[in-house]
mmCIF file of C-alpha atoms in Angstrom:
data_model
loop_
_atom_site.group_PDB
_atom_site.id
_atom_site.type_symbol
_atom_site.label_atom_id
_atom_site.label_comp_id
_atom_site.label_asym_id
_atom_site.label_seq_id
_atom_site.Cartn_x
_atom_site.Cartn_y
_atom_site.Cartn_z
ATOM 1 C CA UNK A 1 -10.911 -2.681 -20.022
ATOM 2 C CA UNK A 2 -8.083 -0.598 -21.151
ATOM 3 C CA UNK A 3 -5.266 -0.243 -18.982
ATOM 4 C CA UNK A 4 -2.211 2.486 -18.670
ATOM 5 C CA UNK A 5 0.312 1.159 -16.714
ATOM 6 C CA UNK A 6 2.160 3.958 -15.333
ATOM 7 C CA UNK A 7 5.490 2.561 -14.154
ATOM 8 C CA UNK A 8 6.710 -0.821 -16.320
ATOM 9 C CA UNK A 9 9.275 -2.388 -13.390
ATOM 10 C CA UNK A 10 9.032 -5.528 -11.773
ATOM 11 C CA UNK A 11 5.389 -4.661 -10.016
ATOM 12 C CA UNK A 12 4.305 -2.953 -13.716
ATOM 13 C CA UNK A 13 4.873 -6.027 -15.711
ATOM 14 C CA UNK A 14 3.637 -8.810 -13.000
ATOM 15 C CA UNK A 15 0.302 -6.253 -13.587
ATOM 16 C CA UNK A 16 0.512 -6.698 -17.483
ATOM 17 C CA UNK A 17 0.666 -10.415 -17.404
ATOM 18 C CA UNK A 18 -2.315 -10.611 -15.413
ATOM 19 C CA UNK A 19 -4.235 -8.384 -17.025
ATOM 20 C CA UNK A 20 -3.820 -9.641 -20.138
ATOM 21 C CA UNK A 21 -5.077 -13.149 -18.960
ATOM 22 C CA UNK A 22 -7.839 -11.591 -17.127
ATOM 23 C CA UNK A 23 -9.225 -10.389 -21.047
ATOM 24 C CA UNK A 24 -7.642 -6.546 -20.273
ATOM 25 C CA UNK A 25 -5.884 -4.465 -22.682
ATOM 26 C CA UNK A 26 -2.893 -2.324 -22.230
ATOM 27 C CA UNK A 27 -2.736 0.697 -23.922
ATOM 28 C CA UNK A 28 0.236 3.003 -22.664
ATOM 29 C CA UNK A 29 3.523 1.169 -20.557
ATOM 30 C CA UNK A 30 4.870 4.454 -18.982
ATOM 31 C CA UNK A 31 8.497 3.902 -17.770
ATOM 32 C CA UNK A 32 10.238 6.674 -16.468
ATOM 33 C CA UNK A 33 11.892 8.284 -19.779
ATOM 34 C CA UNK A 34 8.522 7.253 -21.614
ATOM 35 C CA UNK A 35 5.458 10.234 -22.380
ATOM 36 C CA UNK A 36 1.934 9.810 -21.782
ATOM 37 C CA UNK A 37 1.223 9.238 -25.303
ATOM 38 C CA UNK A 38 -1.868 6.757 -25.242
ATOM 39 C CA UNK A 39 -3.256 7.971 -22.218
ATOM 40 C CA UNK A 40 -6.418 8.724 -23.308
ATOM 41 C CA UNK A 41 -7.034 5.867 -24.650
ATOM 42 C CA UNK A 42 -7.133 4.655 -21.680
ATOM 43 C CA UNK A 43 -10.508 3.641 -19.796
ATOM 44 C CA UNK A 44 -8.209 3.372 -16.112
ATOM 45 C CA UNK A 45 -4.578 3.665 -15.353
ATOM 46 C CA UNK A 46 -2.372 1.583 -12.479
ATOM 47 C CA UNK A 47 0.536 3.664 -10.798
ATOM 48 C CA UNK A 48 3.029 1.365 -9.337
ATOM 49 C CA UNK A 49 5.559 3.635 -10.271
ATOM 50 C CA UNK A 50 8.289 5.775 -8.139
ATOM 51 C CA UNK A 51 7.871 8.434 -5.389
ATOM 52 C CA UNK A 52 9.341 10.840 -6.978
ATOM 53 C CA UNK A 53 6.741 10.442 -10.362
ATOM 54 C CA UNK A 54 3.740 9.397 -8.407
ATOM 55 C CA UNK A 55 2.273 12.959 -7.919
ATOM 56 C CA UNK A 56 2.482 14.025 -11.672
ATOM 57 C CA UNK A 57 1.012 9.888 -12.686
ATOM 58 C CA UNK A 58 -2.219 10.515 -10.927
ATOM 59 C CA UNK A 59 -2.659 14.322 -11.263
ATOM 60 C CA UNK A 60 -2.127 13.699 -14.911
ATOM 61 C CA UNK A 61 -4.546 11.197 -15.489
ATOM 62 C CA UNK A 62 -7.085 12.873 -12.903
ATOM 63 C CA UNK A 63 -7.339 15.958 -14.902
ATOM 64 C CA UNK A 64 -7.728 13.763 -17.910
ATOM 65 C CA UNK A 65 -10.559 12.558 -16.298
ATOM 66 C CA UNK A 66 -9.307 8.634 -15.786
ATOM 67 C CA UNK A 67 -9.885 6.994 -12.742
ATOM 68 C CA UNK A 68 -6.592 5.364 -11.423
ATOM 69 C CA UNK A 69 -5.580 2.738 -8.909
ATOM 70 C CA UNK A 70 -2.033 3.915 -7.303
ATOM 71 C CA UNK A 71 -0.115 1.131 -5.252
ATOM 72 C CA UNK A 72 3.119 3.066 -5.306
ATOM 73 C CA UNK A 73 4.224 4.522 -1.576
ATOM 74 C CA UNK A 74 6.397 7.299 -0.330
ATOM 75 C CA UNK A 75 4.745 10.303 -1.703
ATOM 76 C CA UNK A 76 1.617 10.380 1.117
ATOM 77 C CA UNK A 77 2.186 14.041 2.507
ATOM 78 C CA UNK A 78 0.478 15.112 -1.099
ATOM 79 C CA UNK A 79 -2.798 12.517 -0.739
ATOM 80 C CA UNK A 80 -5.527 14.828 0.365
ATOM 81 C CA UNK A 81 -4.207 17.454 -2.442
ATOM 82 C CA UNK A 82 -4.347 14.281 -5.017
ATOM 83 C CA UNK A 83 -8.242 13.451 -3.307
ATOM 84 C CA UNK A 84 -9.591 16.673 -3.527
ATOM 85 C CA UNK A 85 -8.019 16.905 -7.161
ATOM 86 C CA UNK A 86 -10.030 13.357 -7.703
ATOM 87 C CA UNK A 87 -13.500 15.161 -6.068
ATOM 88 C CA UNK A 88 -13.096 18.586 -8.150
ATOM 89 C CA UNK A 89 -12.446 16.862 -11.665
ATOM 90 C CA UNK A 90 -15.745 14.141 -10.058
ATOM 91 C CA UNK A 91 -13.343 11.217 -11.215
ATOM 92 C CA UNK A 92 -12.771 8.028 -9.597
ATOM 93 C CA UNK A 93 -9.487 7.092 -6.842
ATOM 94 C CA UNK A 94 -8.025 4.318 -5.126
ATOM 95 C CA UNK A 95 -4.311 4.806 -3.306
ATOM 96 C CA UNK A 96 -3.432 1.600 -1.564
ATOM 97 C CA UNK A 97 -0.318 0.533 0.491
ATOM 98 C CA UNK A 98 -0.937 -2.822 -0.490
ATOM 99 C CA UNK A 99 -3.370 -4.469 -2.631
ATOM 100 C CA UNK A 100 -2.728 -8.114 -1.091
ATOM 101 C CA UNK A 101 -5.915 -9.509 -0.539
ATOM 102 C CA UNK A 102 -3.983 -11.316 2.283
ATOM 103 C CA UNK A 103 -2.124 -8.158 3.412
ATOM 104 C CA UNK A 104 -5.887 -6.266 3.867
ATOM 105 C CA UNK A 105 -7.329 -8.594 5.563
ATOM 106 C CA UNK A 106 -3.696 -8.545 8.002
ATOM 107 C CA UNK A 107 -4.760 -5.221 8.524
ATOM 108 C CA UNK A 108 -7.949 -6.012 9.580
ATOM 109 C CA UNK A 109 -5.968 -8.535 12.341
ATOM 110 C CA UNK A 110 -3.809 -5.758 13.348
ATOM 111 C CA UNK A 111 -6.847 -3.366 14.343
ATOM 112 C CA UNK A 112 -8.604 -6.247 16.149
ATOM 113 C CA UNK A 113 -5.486 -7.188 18.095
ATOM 114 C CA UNK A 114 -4.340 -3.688 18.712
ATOM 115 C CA UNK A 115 -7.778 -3.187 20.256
ATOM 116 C CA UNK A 116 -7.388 -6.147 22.598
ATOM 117 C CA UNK A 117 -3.918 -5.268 23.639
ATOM 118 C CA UNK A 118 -4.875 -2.020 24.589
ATOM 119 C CA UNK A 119 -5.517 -2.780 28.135
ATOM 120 C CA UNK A 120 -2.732 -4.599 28.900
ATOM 121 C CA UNK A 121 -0.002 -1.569 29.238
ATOM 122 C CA UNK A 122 2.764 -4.612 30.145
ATOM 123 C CA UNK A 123 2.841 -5.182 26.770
ATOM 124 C CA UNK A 124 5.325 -3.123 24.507
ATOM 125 C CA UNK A 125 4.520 -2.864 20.756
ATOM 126 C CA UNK A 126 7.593 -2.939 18.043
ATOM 127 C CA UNK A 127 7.728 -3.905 14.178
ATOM 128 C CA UNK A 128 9.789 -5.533 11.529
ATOM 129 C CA UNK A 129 9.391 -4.903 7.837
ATOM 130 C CA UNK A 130 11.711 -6.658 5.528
ATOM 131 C CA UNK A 131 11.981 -6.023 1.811
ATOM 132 C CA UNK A 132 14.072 -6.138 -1.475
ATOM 133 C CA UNK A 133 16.531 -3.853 -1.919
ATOM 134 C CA UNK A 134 15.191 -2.221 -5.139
ATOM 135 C CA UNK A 135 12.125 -0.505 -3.024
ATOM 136 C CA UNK A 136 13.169 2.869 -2.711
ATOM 137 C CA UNK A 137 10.809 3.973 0.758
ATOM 138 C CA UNK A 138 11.181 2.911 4.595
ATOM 139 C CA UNK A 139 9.622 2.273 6.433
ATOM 140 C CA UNK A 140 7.051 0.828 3.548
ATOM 141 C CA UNK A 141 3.578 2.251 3.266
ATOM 142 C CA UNK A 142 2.138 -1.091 4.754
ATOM 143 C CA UNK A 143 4.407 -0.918 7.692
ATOM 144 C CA UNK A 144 3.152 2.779 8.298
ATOM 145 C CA UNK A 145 -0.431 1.562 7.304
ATOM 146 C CA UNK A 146 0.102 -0.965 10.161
ATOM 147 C CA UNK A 147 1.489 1.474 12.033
ATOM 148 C CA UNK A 148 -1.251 4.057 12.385
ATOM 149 C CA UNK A 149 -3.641 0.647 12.736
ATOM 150 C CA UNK A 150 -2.237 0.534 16.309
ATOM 151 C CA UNK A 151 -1.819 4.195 16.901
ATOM 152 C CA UNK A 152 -5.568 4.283 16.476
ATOM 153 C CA UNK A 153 -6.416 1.926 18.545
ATOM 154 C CA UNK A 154 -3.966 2.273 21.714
ATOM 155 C CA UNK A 155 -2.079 4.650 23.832
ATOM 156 C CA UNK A 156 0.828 5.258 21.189
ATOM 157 C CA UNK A 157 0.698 8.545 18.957
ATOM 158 C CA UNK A 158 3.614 8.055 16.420
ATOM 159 C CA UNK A 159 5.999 5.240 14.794
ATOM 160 C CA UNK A 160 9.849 6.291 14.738
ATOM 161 C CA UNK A 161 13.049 4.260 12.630
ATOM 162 C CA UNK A 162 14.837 5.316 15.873
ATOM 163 C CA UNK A 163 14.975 2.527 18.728
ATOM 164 C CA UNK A 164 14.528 5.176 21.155
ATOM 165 C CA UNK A 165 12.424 2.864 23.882
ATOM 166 C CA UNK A 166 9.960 5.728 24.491
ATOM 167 C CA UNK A 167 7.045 4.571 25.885
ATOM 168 C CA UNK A 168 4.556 6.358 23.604
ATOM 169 C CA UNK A 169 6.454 5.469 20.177
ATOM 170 C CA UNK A 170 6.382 2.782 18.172
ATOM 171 C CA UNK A 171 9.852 1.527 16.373
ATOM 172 C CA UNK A 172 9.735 0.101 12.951
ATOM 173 C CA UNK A 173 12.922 -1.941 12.246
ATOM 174 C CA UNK A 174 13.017 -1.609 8.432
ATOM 175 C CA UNK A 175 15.516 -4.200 6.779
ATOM 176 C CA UNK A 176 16.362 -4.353 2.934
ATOM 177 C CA UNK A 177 17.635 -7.724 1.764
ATOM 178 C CA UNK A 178 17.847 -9.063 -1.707
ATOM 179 C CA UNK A 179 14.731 -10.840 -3.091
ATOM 180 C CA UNK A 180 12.089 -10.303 -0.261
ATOM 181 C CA UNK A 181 8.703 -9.613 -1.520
ATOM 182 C CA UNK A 182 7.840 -8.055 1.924
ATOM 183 C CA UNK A 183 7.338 -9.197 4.807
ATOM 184 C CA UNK A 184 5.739 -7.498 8.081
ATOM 185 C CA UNK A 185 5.536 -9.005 11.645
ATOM 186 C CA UNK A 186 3.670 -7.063 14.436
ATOM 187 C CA UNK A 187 5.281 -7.993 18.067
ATOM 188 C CA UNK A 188 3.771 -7.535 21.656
ATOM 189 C CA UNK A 189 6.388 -8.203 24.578
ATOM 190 C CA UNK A 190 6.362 -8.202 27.291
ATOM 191 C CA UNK A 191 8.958 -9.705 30.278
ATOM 192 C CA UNK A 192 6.990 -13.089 30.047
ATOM 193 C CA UNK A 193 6.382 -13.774 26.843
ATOM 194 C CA UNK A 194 5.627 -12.526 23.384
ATOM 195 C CA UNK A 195 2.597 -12.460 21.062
ATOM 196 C CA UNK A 196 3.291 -11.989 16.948
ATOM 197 C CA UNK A 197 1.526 -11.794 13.874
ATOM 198 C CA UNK A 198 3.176 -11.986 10.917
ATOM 199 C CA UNK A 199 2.169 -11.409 6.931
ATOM 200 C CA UNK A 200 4.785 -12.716 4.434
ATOM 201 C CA UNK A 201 4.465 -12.553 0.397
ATOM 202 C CA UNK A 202 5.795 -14.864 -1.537
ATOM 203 C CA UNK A 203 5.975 -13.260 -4.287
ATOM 204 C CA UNK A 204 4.502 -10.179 -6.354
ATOM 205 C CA UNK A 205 0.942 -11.817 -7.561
ATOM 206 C CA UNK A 206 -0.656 -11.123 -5.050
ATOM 207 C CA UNK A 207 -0.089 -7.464 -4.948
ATOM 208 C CA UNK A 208 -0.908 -7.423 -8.770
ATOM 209 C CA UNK A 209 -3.709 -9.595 -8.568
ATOM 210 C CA UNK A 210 -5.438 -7.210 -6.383
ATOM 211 C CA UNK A 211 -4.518 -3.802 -8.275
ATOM 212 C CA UNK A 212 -6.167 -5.514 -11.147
ATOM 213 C CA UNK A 213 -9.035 -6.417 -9.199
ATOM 214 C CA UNK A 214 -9.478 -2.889 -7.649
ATOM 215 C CA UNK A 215 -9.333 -1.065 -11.239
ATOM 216 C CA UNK A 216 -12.178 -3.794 -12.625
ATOM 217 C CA UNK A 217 -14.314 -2.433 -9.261
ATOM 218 C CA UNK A 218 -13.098 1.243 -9.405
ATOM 219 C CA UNK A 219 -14.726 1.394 -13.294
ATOM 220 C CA UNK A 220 -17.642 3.715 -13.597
ATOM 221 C CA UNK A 221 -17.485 4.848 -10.043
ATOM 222 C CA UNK A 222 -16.796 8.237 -8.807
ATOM 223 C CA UNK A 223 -14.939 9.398 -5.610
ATOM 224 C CA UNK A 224 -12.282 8.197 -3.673
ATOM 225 C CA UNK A 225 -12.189 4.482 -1.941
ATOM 226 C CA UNK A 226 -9.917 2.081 -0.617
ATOM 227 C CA UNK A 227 -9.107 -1.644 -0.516
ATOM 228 C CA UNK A 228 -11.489 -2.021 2.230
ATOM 229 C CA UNK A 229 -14.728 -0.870 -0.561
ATOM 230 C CA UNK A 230 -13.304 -2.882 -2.865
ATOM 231 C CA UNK A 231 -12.816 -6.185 -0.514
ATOM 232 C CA UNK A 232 -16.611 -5.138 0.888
ATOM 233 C CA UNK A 233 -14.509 -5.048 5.096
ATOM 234 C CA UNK A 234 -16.278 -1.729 6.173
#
């Protein structure tokens, strides 16, 4: 498989590495002064670039007609413009928050325990997501990922950065400290006690790991999936 990796940080070369030793080929490293020169050579790109890039990665290589995988966050209020570009050009999509296998099936925990705490009103929900200091976006796409998990699935309609104690609003305490992978804990309280679940990375292989995987499924397919199609949890 050959590979443009669109955004050559931290994430993009973690990506490479495995790749490589996986039996992939990389044909374009796209950092942020670089051109898309090689793209077409290309049989799939992975975006783990920037917000601020994310939008012209994917729209670029959709109307080339590559499929891509995109793990990069902060740019979600263009997504269903970037899907139906993906449908009209009948190419192939995946955006993910995360690509942790361990992360996705955390998700999976969060909707299952959001569900059961539904009926227990005593219980207030709040969050904690902790990363390095490089990543640009807060609260992170997983956090809001998580987020909506339990807005779906109980009585509270949005997520706030605000501690603002409003009964219908979830708070996300986003922290940025040197060297943290990420790391996401999901808290019930109540005045008797306290229930947690908690997903920490220990470093970036995981996340890379799982982008790789998700381009080796996304080949030859057409239309837009997630993590959940390509982990076979629907």
């Amino acid at each position: 498989m050959k590979i443009a990796l669109l955004g050559y940080g931290k994430m993009g070369k973690v990506i490479e590495r495995i790749a490589l030793e996986r039996g992939h080929e990389i044909v374009l490293r796209k950092s942020k002064e670089a051109t898309f020169e090689g793209l077409l050579n290309a049989d799939i790109a992975i975006d783990f670039s920037v917000p601020d890039a994310a939008i012209e990665n994917i729209s670029t290589c959709l109307n080339a007609g590559i499929p891509v995988v995109s793990g990069t966050t902060g740019w979600l209020e263009d997504y269903h413009s970037m899907v139906s570009l993906c449908n009209e050009k009948n190419v192939a999509f995946i955006y993910g928050s995360n690509f942790s296998l361990g992360v996705n099936l955390f998700f999976e925990l969060n909707n299952h325990l959001a569900q059961l705490m539904s009926k227990f009103d005593q219980y207030k929900v709040s969050m904690e997501e902790i990363h390095h200091t490089q990543k640009l976006d807060a609260p992170s796409g997983t956090a809001i990922s998580l987020a909506n998990g339990i807005i779906n699935n109980t009585s509270y309609n949005k997520w706030t950065l605000e501690n603002t104690n409003e009964s219908d609003t979830l708070y996300i305490d986003a922290k940025r400290i040197e060297n943290v992978p990420g790391t996401h804990s999901i808290f019930y309280t109540s005045e008797v006690d306290t229930i947690e679940i908690k997903h920490t990375a220990h470093n970036r292989e995981g996340f890379a790991l799982g982008a790789v995987i998700a381009a080796e499924w996304l080949l030859g397919k057409k239309g837009v999936f997630t993590m959940k199609d390509v982990l076979g949890l629907k």
